[in-house]
């Protein structure tokens, strides 16, 4: 997992057993977030457009599964499935196509860790709800060396292994990127050097 996920879950937040983490999708960062959440005793919500991927996430310990294709108002579903509470921490990976829904789904006092912008840059979300919910947005890039060492200690203690979908040799890097664009992967795509 890039240091961004661990930084957002532990250095800039304190993910623990009272938390509900929402991850968007089933890519490498999202699935490592799921693993970290379960190891910390938190509940985890996973969004995906694939029932097969949701079933695989459930096998990894996901507590709430939402297919955002069949339930496009997934933010409302998050609130319903959490008894109106919402997610205390959201790994925001999508960008403008998901941001407003993340704001709508965040719990009072919760945090949205802005890590990715997979849908590009575009319309600005309505931030008014953040103020009324006393919630925060965390801009995350890369953590420090200290964060990296803490993350590695947590990984070793809980014997976490990244979910790697497929490994491509370096000379097939273009095929790896094609596979990434296809969105068929579950976990990380690795290019071996």
Coordinates of C-alpha atoms in Angstrom, one line a residue:
X1 CA 0.0 0.0 0.0
X2 CA 1.3 3.4 -0.8
X3 CA 2.0 5.3 2.4
X4 CA -1.0 7.5 1.7
X5 CA -3.4 4.9 3.0
X6 CA -1.6 4.3 6.2
X7 CA -1.0 8.0 6.7
X8 CA -4.7 8.7 6.4
X9 CA -5.8 5.8 8.6
X10 CA -3.3 6.1 11.4
X11 CA -1.1 9.2 11.3
X12 CA -3.8 11.7 10.4
X13 CA -6.6 9.7 12.0
X14 CA -6.8 7.1 14.7
X15 CA -8.6 4.2 13.1
X16 CA -9.9 1.9 15.8
X17 CA -12.7 -0.4 16.9
X18 CA -15.3 2.3 17.1
X19 CA -14.8 3.4 13.5
X20 CA -16.5 2.7 10.2
X21 CA -14.2 2.9 7.2
X22 CA -15.6 3.3 3.7
X23 CA -13.4 2.4 0.8
X24 CA -14.3 3.1 -2.8
X25 CA -13.6 0.2 -5.1
X26 CA -11.4 -2.9 -4.9
X27 CA -8.1 -1.6 -6.1
X28 CA -4.9 -2.0 -4.1
X29 CA -5.3 1.1 -1.9
X30 CA -8.9 0.3 -1.1
X31 CA -8.2 -3.4 -0.2
X32 CA -5.2 -2.6 1.9
X33 CA -7.5 -0.1 3.7
X34 CA -10.0 -2.9 4.3
X35 CA -7.2 -5.1 5.7
X36 CA -6.0 -2.3 8.0
X37 CA -9.5 -1.6 9.2
X38 CA -10.2 -5.2 10.1
X39 CA -6.8 -5.5 11.8
X40 CA -7.6 -2.4 13.9
X41 CA -11.0 -3.8 14.8
X42 CA -13.0 -1.3 12.7
X43 CA -16.0 -2.0 10.6
X44 CA -15.5 -1.6 6.8
X45 CA -17.8 -0.7 4.0
X46 CA -16.7 -1.6 0.4
X47 CA -18.2 0.0 -2.7
X48 CA -17.9 -1.8 -6.1
X49 CA -19.8 -2.2 -9.3
X50 CA -19.1 -6.0 -9.3
X51 CA -21.0 -8.5 -7.2
X52 CA -18.0 -10.9 -7.6
X53 CA -15.6 -8.4 -6.2
X54 CA -18.0 -7.6 -3.4
X55 CA -18.1 -11.3 -2.5
X56 CA -14.3 -11.4 -2.5
X57 CA -14.3 -8.3 -0.3
X58 CA -16.7 -10.0 2.1
X59 CA -14.4 -13.0 2.3
X60 CA -11.7 -10.5 3.4
X61 CA -13.9 -9.3 6.2
X62 CA -15.9 -6.4 4.7
X63 CA -19.0 -5.7 6.9
X64 CA -21.2 -3.7 4.5
X65 CA -21.1 -4.3 0.7
X66 CA -22.7 -1.8 -1.7
X67 CA -22.9 -2.2 -5.4
X68 CA -22.9 1.4 -6.6
X69 CA -24.2 0.4 -10.0
X70 CA -27.4 -1.1 -8.6
X71 CA -27.5 1.5 -5.8
X72 CA -26.2 4.8 -7.4
X73 CA -27.3 6.7 -4.2
X74 CA -24.7 4.8 -2.2
X75 CA -24.3 7.7 0.2
X76 CA -27.9 7.2 1.3
X77 CA -27.3 3.5 1.6
X78 CA -24.3 4.1 3.8
X79 CA -26.4 6.2 6.2
X80 CA -29.2 3.6 6.2
X81 CA -26.9 0.7 6.8
X82 CA -25.1 2.5 9.6
X83 CA -28.2 3.5 11.4
X84 CA -27.9 7.1 10.2
X85 CA -24.3 7.5 11.6
X86 CA -22.3 7.4 8.4
X87 CA -18.7 6.5 7.9
X88 CA -16.2 7.9 10.4
X89 CA -13.4 7.7 7.8
X90 CA -13.7 7.6 4.1
X91 CA -10.8 6.9 1.7
X92 CA -11.8 9.2 -1.1
X93 CA -10.3 7.7 -4.3
X94 CA -12.8 8.8 -7.0
X95 CA -12.8 12.5 -7.4
X96 CA -15.6 14.7 -8.6
X97 CA -17.9 11.7 -9.4
X98 CA -17.8 10.5 -5.8
X99 CA -16.8 13.5 -3.7
X100 CA -20.3 14.8 -3.0
X101 CA -21.5 11.4 -2.0
X102 CA -18.5 11.0 0.4
X103 CA -19.5 14.3 2.0
X104 CA -23.0 13.1 2.3
X105 CA -21.9 9.8 3.9
X106 CA -19.4 11.1 6.4
X107 CA -20.3 10.8 10.1
X108 CA -20.4 13.6 12.5
X109 CA -16.8 14.4 13.4
X110 CA -15.6 12.1 10.6
X111 CA -12.8 12.5 8.1
X112 CA -12.5 12.2 4.4
X113 CA -9.0 11.3 3.3
X114 CA -8.5 12.8 -0.2
X115 CA -6.1 10.3 -1.8
X116 CA -7.2 9.9 -5.4
X117 CA -8.9 11.6 -8.3
X118 CA -9.7 8.7 -10.6
X119 CA -12.5 10.5 -12.3
X120 CA -10.3 13.6 -12.9
X121 CA -11.0 17.1 -11.8
X122 CA -14.3 18.9 -12.3
X123 CA -17.3 20.3 -10.4
X124 CA -16.7 21.5 -6.9
X125 CA -18.7 19.8 -4.1
X126 CA -21.0 21.6 -1.7
X127 CA -18.9 21.7 1.5
X128 CA -21.7 23.1 3.7
X129 CA -22.4 19.6 5.2
X130 CA -18.8 19.3 6.4
X131 CA -19.3 22.3 8.7
X132 CA -22.6 21.1 10.0
X133 CA -21.2 17.7 10.7
X134 CA -17.9 19.1 12.1
X135 CA -16.1 16.8 9.7
X136 CA -12.6 17.2 8.1
X137 CA -11.0 16.7 4.7
X138 CA -7.5 15.4 4.9
X139 CA -5.3 16.1 1.9
X140 CA -3.0 13.1 1.6
X141 CA 0.0 12.6 -0.6
X142 CA 2.9 10.6 0.9
X143 CA 3.7 10.0 4.6
X144 CA 7.0 10.4 6.3
X145 CA 9.7 7.8 6.9
X146 CA 8.4 7.5 10.5
X147 CA 4.9 6.8 9.2
X148 CA 6.3 4.2 6.8
X149 CA 8.1 2.4 9.6
X150 CA 5.0 2.5 11.8
X151 CA 3.0 1.1 8.9
X152 CA 5.5 -1.7 8.3
X153 CA 5.4 -2.6 12.0
X154 CA 1.6 -2.8 11.9
X155 CA 1.8 -5.0 8.7
X156 CA 4.3 -7.3 10.3
X157 CA 2.3 -7.5 13.6
X158 CA -0.9 -8.4 11.9
X159 CA 0.7 -10.4 9.1
X160 CA -1.0 -8.4 6.4
X161 CA -0.3 -9.2 2.7
X162 CA -1.2 -6.9 -0.1
X163 CA -3.8 -8.2 -2.5
X164 CA -2.0 -8.5 -5.8
X165 CA -4.2 -9.2 -8.8
X166 CA -1.6 -9.9 -11.4
X167 CA 2.1 -9.4 -12.0
X168 CA 3.3 -8.3 -15.5
X169 CA 6.9 -8.4 -16.7
X170 CA 8.4 -5.0 -17.4
X171 CA 8.3 -5.5 -21.2
X172 CA 4.5 -6.0 -20.9
X173 CA 3.9 -2.8 -19.0
X174 CA 1.5 -1.6 -21.6
X175 CA -0.6 -4.7 -21.0
X176 CA -0.6 -3.9 -17.3
X177 CA -1.9 -0.5 -17.9
X178 CA -4.6 -1.9 -20.2
X179 CA -5.6 -4.3 -17.4
X180 CA -5.7 -1.3 -15.0
X181 CA -8.0 0.7 -17.4
X182 CA -10.3 -2.3 -17.8
X183 CA -11.1 -2.2 -14.1
X184 CA -11.3 -6.0 -14.0
X185 CA -8.5 -6.2 -11.4
X186 CA -9.0 -7.0 -7.7
X187 CA -6.1 -5.5 -5.7
X188 CA -2.8 -4.2 -7.0
X189 CA -1.4 -4.6 -10.5
X190 CA 2.4 -5.2 -10.3
X191 CA 5.0 -4.6 -12.9
X192 CA 8.1 -6.6 -12.2
X193 CA 11.5 -4.9 -12.8

